[in-house]
Amino acid sequence: MQNYISKEKIKVSQSSTGDDIYIDKITVKGSDDFAPSVYLQASMHASELQGNAVLVELLEYFNQHQPNGDIYIIPQCNPIGMDMFIGAGHQGRFDSATGDNWNRYYFNPKINYESFVKEHINSSTLVYKKAFEELLQQEIAKELSNKWELSRAKRLNMLVQQEAQKADFVLDLHTDTDAITYLYTPEYAKEDAEKFGYKHTLVVGNAFGGALDEAICVPWWSLQLEFKKQGRDENVLKECFTLELGSEECVSKDDAIMQTQGVLNYLKHKKVINSVFATDRLHSEVIHHDLADYKHVKAVEGGLYEWFVKAGDSFEAGDLIGQYIQTSSMTRKDLTLPYKGTIISISMKGAVCQGSALMNLATTNN
Amino acid sequence: MQNYISKEKIKVSQSSTGDDIYIDKITVKGSDDFAPSVYLQASMHASELQGNAVLVELLEYFNQHQPNGDIYIIPQCNPIGMDMFIGAGHQGRFDSATGDNWNRYYFNPKINYESFVKEHINSSTLVYKKAFEELLQQEIAKELSNKWELSRAKRLNMLVQQEAQKADFVLDLHTDTDAITYLYTPEYAKEDAEKFGYKHTLVVGNAFGGALDEAICVPWWSLQLEFKKQGRDENVLKECFTLELGSEECVSKDDAIMQTQGVLNYLKHKKVINSVFATDRLHSEVIHHDLADYKHVKAVEGGLYEWFVKAGDSFEAGDLIGQYIQTSSMTRKDLTLPYKGTIISISMKGAVCQGSALMNLATTNN
Amino acid sequence: MQNYISKEKIKVSQSSTGDDIYIDKITVKGSDDFAPSVYLQASMHASELQGNAVLVELLEYFNQHQPNGDIYIIPQCNPIGMDMFIGAGHQGRFDSATGDNWNRYYFNPKINYESFVKEHINSSTLVYKKAFEELLQQEIAKELSNKWELSRAKRLNMLVQQEAQKADFVLDLHTDTDAITYLYTPEYAKEDAEKFGYKHTLVVGNAFGGALDEAICVPWWSLQLEFKKQGRDENVLKECFTLELGSEECVSKDDAIMQTQGVLNYLKHKKVINSVFATDRLHSEVIHHDLADYKHVKAVEGGLYEWFVKAGDSFEAGDLIGQYIQTSSMTRKDLTLPYKGTIISISMKGAVCQGSALMNLATTNN
Amino acid sequence: MQNYISKEKIKVSQSSTGDDIYIDKITVKGSDDFAPSVYLQASMHASELQGNAVLVELLEYFNQHQPNGDIYIIPQCNPIGMDMFIGAGHQGRFDSATGDNWNRYYFNPKINYESFVKEHINSSTLVYKKAFEELLQQEIAKELSNKWELSRAKRLNMLVQQEAQKADFVLDLHTDTDAITYLYTPEYAKEDAEKFGYKHTLVVGNAFGGALDEAICVPWWSLQLEFKKQGRDENVLKECFTLELGSEECVSKDDAIMQTQGVLNYLKHKKVINSVFATDRLHSEVIHHDLADYKHVKAVEGGLYEWFVKAGDSFEAGDLIGQYIQTSSMTRKDLTLPYKGTIISISMKGAVCQGSALMNLATTNN
């Protein structure tokens, strides 16, 4: 590795033996101190692995092409959920001890936006940006100091959030169940999101539900809205995207090549890099789906399910998209849905109970 | 059983075989059609069993003493989580497939309280009560009809909520981990809560977090507040309490006798019954704790923990309350907390990771 | 359904509510009382579903073509493990409470073969067959009567074994992880096993490890060997095959058509049926693998694994068959094995620890 | 710590990140090179913690009193199962990924005892002991070299067995579920076992089932029997005991004091130590139970169980020892057993299915 690439360890937890638990943080020092920086992490949902395949590609690229801006990478950011295998399954989405979703305990501080903007209404963008960054770091440090009330999910989430908050752009690498490559974008960053060249996006509003993309975007978005309210037009100064890189528990070098092209294309657009790379695998037409049209379809009947469709397919309401066997009557039944749309991910096959997740569907009305 | 006691089955789910899954509902018909009715359920958190010990006591009592009002009982209301054993543990709090907390998917309908109260500002209490009950049943029926988007936890929760909504008073029987007997009471019902004679209560505000007590109380409490806003003083017409009947995965006839005395005492106060029973096991002085003072203490260090205190004990900040071994250094360390208060429940012993739950503590300041 | 097809329920367990737990047994009455009978069961490993797809096909066929001999079918024979979902995984192979493999508690009675054969050395085959069948049923009934020492896996296994022992031929329908269709055959039944037309078989000896095929075959095989020892040549009178019908948690009608052809072809060979059916999907050349050459390959290093091969593929020692990422060094490594052979099943992909199962391999030496 | 106490790390596994996984091995160097040595390990069943409380006591003692012989200690010997929490339970007995019991994959080599003894029939005890030790180390090294077929349980077991085989006496520290302190002793070491002063022992024969005590004792016992067969009387030269130190997921300093007295008393008897210590907590009368009389009692009916007895209690056949509620009928039933004996451990309380483990019982006939 080039000498502008270094690695450090960050303590994030402690086992019942008293041994500390660490994550690796890799820093690729950029050549230009004034270029924007990027933070990437993978596998907070510990069974979502493909982000690491992309990060290996990126590191190889950065080893040959020093970026302008700093790149911060935490490849495997969940050492607790990492090898949590229970029988046939890798328990990666939840803390198996508590049921805590590893991606829902990021921190959204209570900030008095009105008074902050009042104070900075005439500050330069650089000045208020720096002040707001400091405020966010203070708030998270304060929350972390409340140590007797931190679950391990919350501590882990906030410790990586501290790292993420140091960068201008943040990419949180996830996957879905059995899925296409797509991404979540805040409404204000839709155009930038298209630079990734992934065919589908889900567009989210300024609401906080505990995920990293929200924890990064919501404060800066709220700040921009407050500036607007007080009569000054500003851009939202930070962006965070959750990239959904295909299917969980899968690693594909071929997919990683396409997905990495998208990340590089975004970084180039943001002037974090200016070296060359291929873009032949990217989609030029990107379809944005509103989150309100995104349905989490559950099974209305139990059965042994077989699918006739796969992630990425579109269908009409009433189309025959699968069938299922009910052994209680030894019959086979057709599966149709009252919706039309594009399948973003298939959640389950085989044995399915009433109420089990079937698919995530970007519905369309026309 | 007396002929005023009957049983029916309610379909709540379906297995992957296509077989329907049912729960039992027992009805004890009261002698007075105008007396208020009560709904009791147990074991929605499937490893919380003691409620059934209380329900067996109650049924024996009602078999000898017909109540005035109707009593509706669902003894084991979670047939899905019921026998979900994973190694040493009974996975009762969460849907093991999804991580859904079985007690967080009750339904709080979006209601236009302002317009409802405007319409009923001059209605009699009986009339608006009936109208509001019907509205609530319509709203939950509408939500249940959205069948392709119902997880099994949500369907199960709403199906028992439909039953609970038919009664005037609702008791949701739970337990804590390794705990004393206590209960959650809405602020407005603190005095009634004392009738149970359990030594400690946790007092909650008018907020909805998905539990049954909230789903029952919040709409009626919001209605009362809106009446007040529009100038009419009304009581909150319904009450729901979550009773925490000691420790999970335990059954104790002796504790059930005390706990049943409390339930009967509440029912008598509410005129649901007027027969005699003993009250010698009840506390006359009940301590109310504000939820804001209720701390969920987590481990700051990992270790093998031994406790010197138990649920119900009080301690001062800095008291030696336990010790733990760290095998990484083969040392034993003292455990003290920076809080003072009364232990409501001990969450874990033995192997504890950093961030694992240690205890729930009703803190005190003076 | 035709009136020669009937269904009954068999109690196999009891839940913690006291409710009994049943399985369905379907009987297709044959037209010829002297024709041999067959018993089929599916899904004892509860995430192994494809057997039910085959049983649905068979029932449709028998509904149109009455068999000669009786057919006994238990479609879903594990109501305990059936819907045991833990996060991403269906816990079907093991009793999640105890770790008991649901397919290892069948019963092999201690029989004095020497004295039985001495007694029947001059009996007709029909006579000693009947006597031995009675002995086996007595032995299992005795074992079941020892009720305070029966785990639920053992009780469940023995209750279906009682049913299986009533038939002449027994088919236990399983699947592997991510696998081809193949079967286990006792050495003595290799020729009959070829009638299924599945490309690969695993040939097992006269040893008991707790599975149903062994529990059925071992006593009759041991009996035949003892007859031989005492100077009389007899056939082994019973056969049981474990059919491995592809991948777990999958249902495929297309595969079921092929697999059902194989079952029908075997039944015809055994004169259980004589009606017509297609055989176009069957293999005429079947490859037998000795169990001694069947390797359960484990990972020598941890990593995020991607395969370049799939079940059914063959490779040479040293061939590049996959690669894995180690995030500790952010490197990608090649996977080669020191074996040559045919992949029967791939066990895992994605996150793999040292020692995790990689594949089951029918090795070859030449 | 004194300078005769040192610590090293042993690699036992590797995670999916490629990071190696280690255990600590502590060596207390004895003052006499010719004194016998002892190996102790704890927590192979990862939820069995009390052994570490004893090891902390022992280390404190050895820090003050240097032993004669070497002491080897692996305090927490299962870093994989260590913090495997699944909801309410600590999954310590089984590899959660595979169902492998962490205490059943020790290695019993195939040895030609007849030829070894023939060769050494005239060797001194010291000489044949050394030769046999070398043979055992060669055999386990050979098995470990077969690296593509080692599950992580098997690798872990054999790596600690390599360490255990270096000592003369081996203590494997376990616990039971909710249990008294007792131990497993090989028949030939019954008298030595009494030195521990634990009230009850279970006496086992010369059979191998995969546990460490068997893996240590069986080869040396078999050797002694073969010597006898060839006409020479020898002692069994090694001893291994499984100590069951009370209840799982518990740590008790008070119990550790008693249990440590027992270990020291055994070590003194074996001349590993000769310093002073208290023995006031030890039992002078020890009751040996034959393994054939040790019953693993399972539930005959499902229910919510409450016990009237505890570990250590004795009862007669037909005594009322508990009761259970069946919610299917809302009735309470009495629990009696057709056995008499002493309860070694209670396995479950609360929700119990038919076939669930109830208790382990040392039965008596008179």
mmCIF file of N, CA, C and O in Angstrom, chain A residues 343-364:
data_model
loop_
_atom_site.group_PDB
_atom_site.id
_atom_site.type_symbol
_atom_site.label_atom_id
_atom_site.label_comp_id
_atom_site.label_asym_id
_atom_site.label_seq_id
_atom_site.Cartn_x
_atom_site.Cartn_y
_atom_site.Cartn_z
ATOM 1 N N ILE A 343 -40.181 -4.842 -8.574
ATOM 2 C CA ILE A 343 -39.688 -5.521 -7.371
ATOM 3 C C ILE A 343 -38.280 -5.029 -7.053
ATOM 4 O O ILE A 343 -37.371 -5.179 -7.868
ATOM 5 N N ILE A 344 -38.117 -4.435 -5.890
ATOM 6 C CA ILE A 344 -36.784 -4.010 -5.456
ATOM 7 C C ILE A 344 -36.079 -5.179 -4.763
ATOM 8 O O ILE A 344 -34.900 -5.413 -4.981
ATOM 9 N N SER A 345 -36.821 -5.904 -3.981
ATOM 10 C CA SER A 345 -36.223 -7.086 -3.348
ATOM 11 C C SER A 345 -37.291 -8.113 -3.044
ATOM 12 O O SER A 345 -38.442 -7.770 -2.762
ATOM 13 N N ILE A 346 -36.883 -9.380 -3.096
ATOM 14 C CA ILE A 346 -37.714 -10.511 -2.662
ATOM 15 C C ILE A 346 -37.234 -10.858 -1.258
ATOM 16 O O ILE A 346 -36.031 -11.046 -1.032
ATOM 17 N N SER A 347 -38.166 -10.940 -0.316
ATOM 18 C CA SER A 347 -37.747 -11.121 1.080
ATOM 19 C C SER A 347 -37.609 -12.582 1.480
ATOM 20 O O SER A 347 -36.723 -12.944 2.236
ATOM 21 N N MET A 348 -38.524 -13.403 1.016
ATOM 22 C CA MET A 348 -38.505 -14.801 1.446
ATOM 23 C C MET A 348 -38.960 -15.696 0.318
ATOM 24 O O MET A 348 -39.701 -15.288 -0.557
ATOM 25 N N LYS A 349 -38.549 -16.944 0.415
ATOM 26 C CA LYS A 349 -39.087 -18.008 -0.425
ATOM 27 C C LYS A 349 -39.218 -19.196 0.507
ATOM 28 O O LYS A 349 -38.818 -19.133 1.662
ATOM 29 N N GLY A 350 -39.791 -20.276 -0.023
ATOM 30 C CA GLY A 350 -39.928 -21.459 0.827
ATOM 31 C C GLY A 350 -41.022 -21.240 1.852
ATOM 32 O O GLY A 350 -42.074 -20.677 1.546
ATOM 33 N N ALA A 351 -40.771 -21.680 3.082
ATOM 34 C CA ALA A 351 -41.803 -21.648 4.117
ATOM 35 C C ALA A 351 -42.080 -20.216 4.539
ATOM 36 O O ALA A 351 -41.178 -19.491 4.947
ATOM 37 N N VAL A 352 -43.325 -19.822 4.425
ATOM 38 C CA VAL A 352 -43.757 -18.451 4.682
ATOM 39 C C VAL A 352 -45.003 -18.527 5.557
ATOM 40 O O VAL A 352 -45.927 -19.276 5.253
ATOM 41 N N CYS A 353 -45.020 -17.766 6.637
ATOM 42 C CA CYS A 353 -46.200 -17.692 7.486
ATOM 43 C C CYS A 353 -47.054 -16.499 7.070
ATOM 44 O O CYS A 353 -46.570 -15.569 6.424
ATOM 45 N N GLN A 354 -48.303 -16.499 7.478
ATOM 46 C CA GLN A 354 -49.115 -15.308 7.294
ATOM 47 C C GLN A 354 -48.406 -14.140 7.975
ATOM 48 O O GLN A 354 -47.980 -14.261 9.120
ATOM 49 N N GLY A 355 -48.258 -13.052 7.252
ATOM 50 C CA GLY A 355 -47.609 -11.880 7.820
ATOM 51 C C GLY A 355 -46.109 -11.814 7.566
ATOM 52 O O GLY A 355 -45.483 -10.792 7.833
ATOM 53 N N SER A 356 -45.525 -12.903 7.050
ATOM 54 C CA SER A 356 -44.093 -12.866 6.708
ATOM 55 C C SER A 356 -43.869 -11.916 5.532
ATOM 56 O O SER A 356 -44.717 -11.780 4.651
ATOM 57 N N ALA A 357 -42.708 -11.292 5.514
ATOM 58 C CA ALA A 357 -42.351 -10.378 4.432
ATOM 59 C C ALA A 357 -42.214 -11.137 3.118
ATOM 60 O O ALA A 357 -41.537 -12.171 3.071
ATOM 61 N N LEU A 358 -42.864 -10.658 2.057
ATOM 62 C CA LEU A 358 -42.745 -11.283 0.743
ATOM 63 C C LEU A 358 -41.798 -10.511 -0.163
ATOM 64 O O LEU A 358 -40.897 -11.063 -0.754
ATOM 65 N N MET A 359 -42.054 -9.219 -0.297
ATOM 66 C CA MET A 359 -41.213 -8.423 -1.198
ATOM 67 C C MET A 359 -41.335 -6.950 -0.860
ATOM 68 O O MET A 359 -42.279 -6.519 -0.213
ATOM 69 N N ASN A 360 -40.327 -6.192 -1.311
ATOM 70 C CA ASN A 360 -40.405 -4.740 -1.286
ATOM 71 C C ASN A 360 -40.639 -4.277 -2.714
ATOM 72 O O ASN A 360 -39.917 -4.669 -3.633
ATOM 73 N N LEU A 361 -41.658 -3.450 -2.871
ATOM 74 C CA LEU A 361 -42.181 -3.152 -4.197
ATOM 75 C C LEU A 361 -42.281 -1.646 -4.386
ATOM 76 O O LEU A 361 -42.897 -0.946 -3.585
ATOM 77 N N ALA A 362 -41.651 -1.157 -5.457
ATOM 78 C CA ALA A 362 -41.839 0.247 -5.837
ATOM 79 C C ALA A 362 -43.068 0.301 -6.729
ATOM 80 O O ALA A 362 -43.016 -0.083 -7.892
ATOM 81 N N THR A 363 -44.189 0.709 -6.138
ATOM 82 C CA THR A 363 -45.450 0.659 -6.887
ATOM 83 C C THR A 363 -45.569 1.863 -7.818
ATOM 84 O O THR A 363 -44.969 2.908 -7.598
ATOM 85 N N THR A 364 -46.315 1.655 -8.867
ATOM 86 C CA THR A 364 -46.596 2.734 -9.823
ATOM 87 C C THR A 364 -48.082 2.754 -10.064
ATOM 88 O O THR A 364 -48.759 1.722 -9.953
#
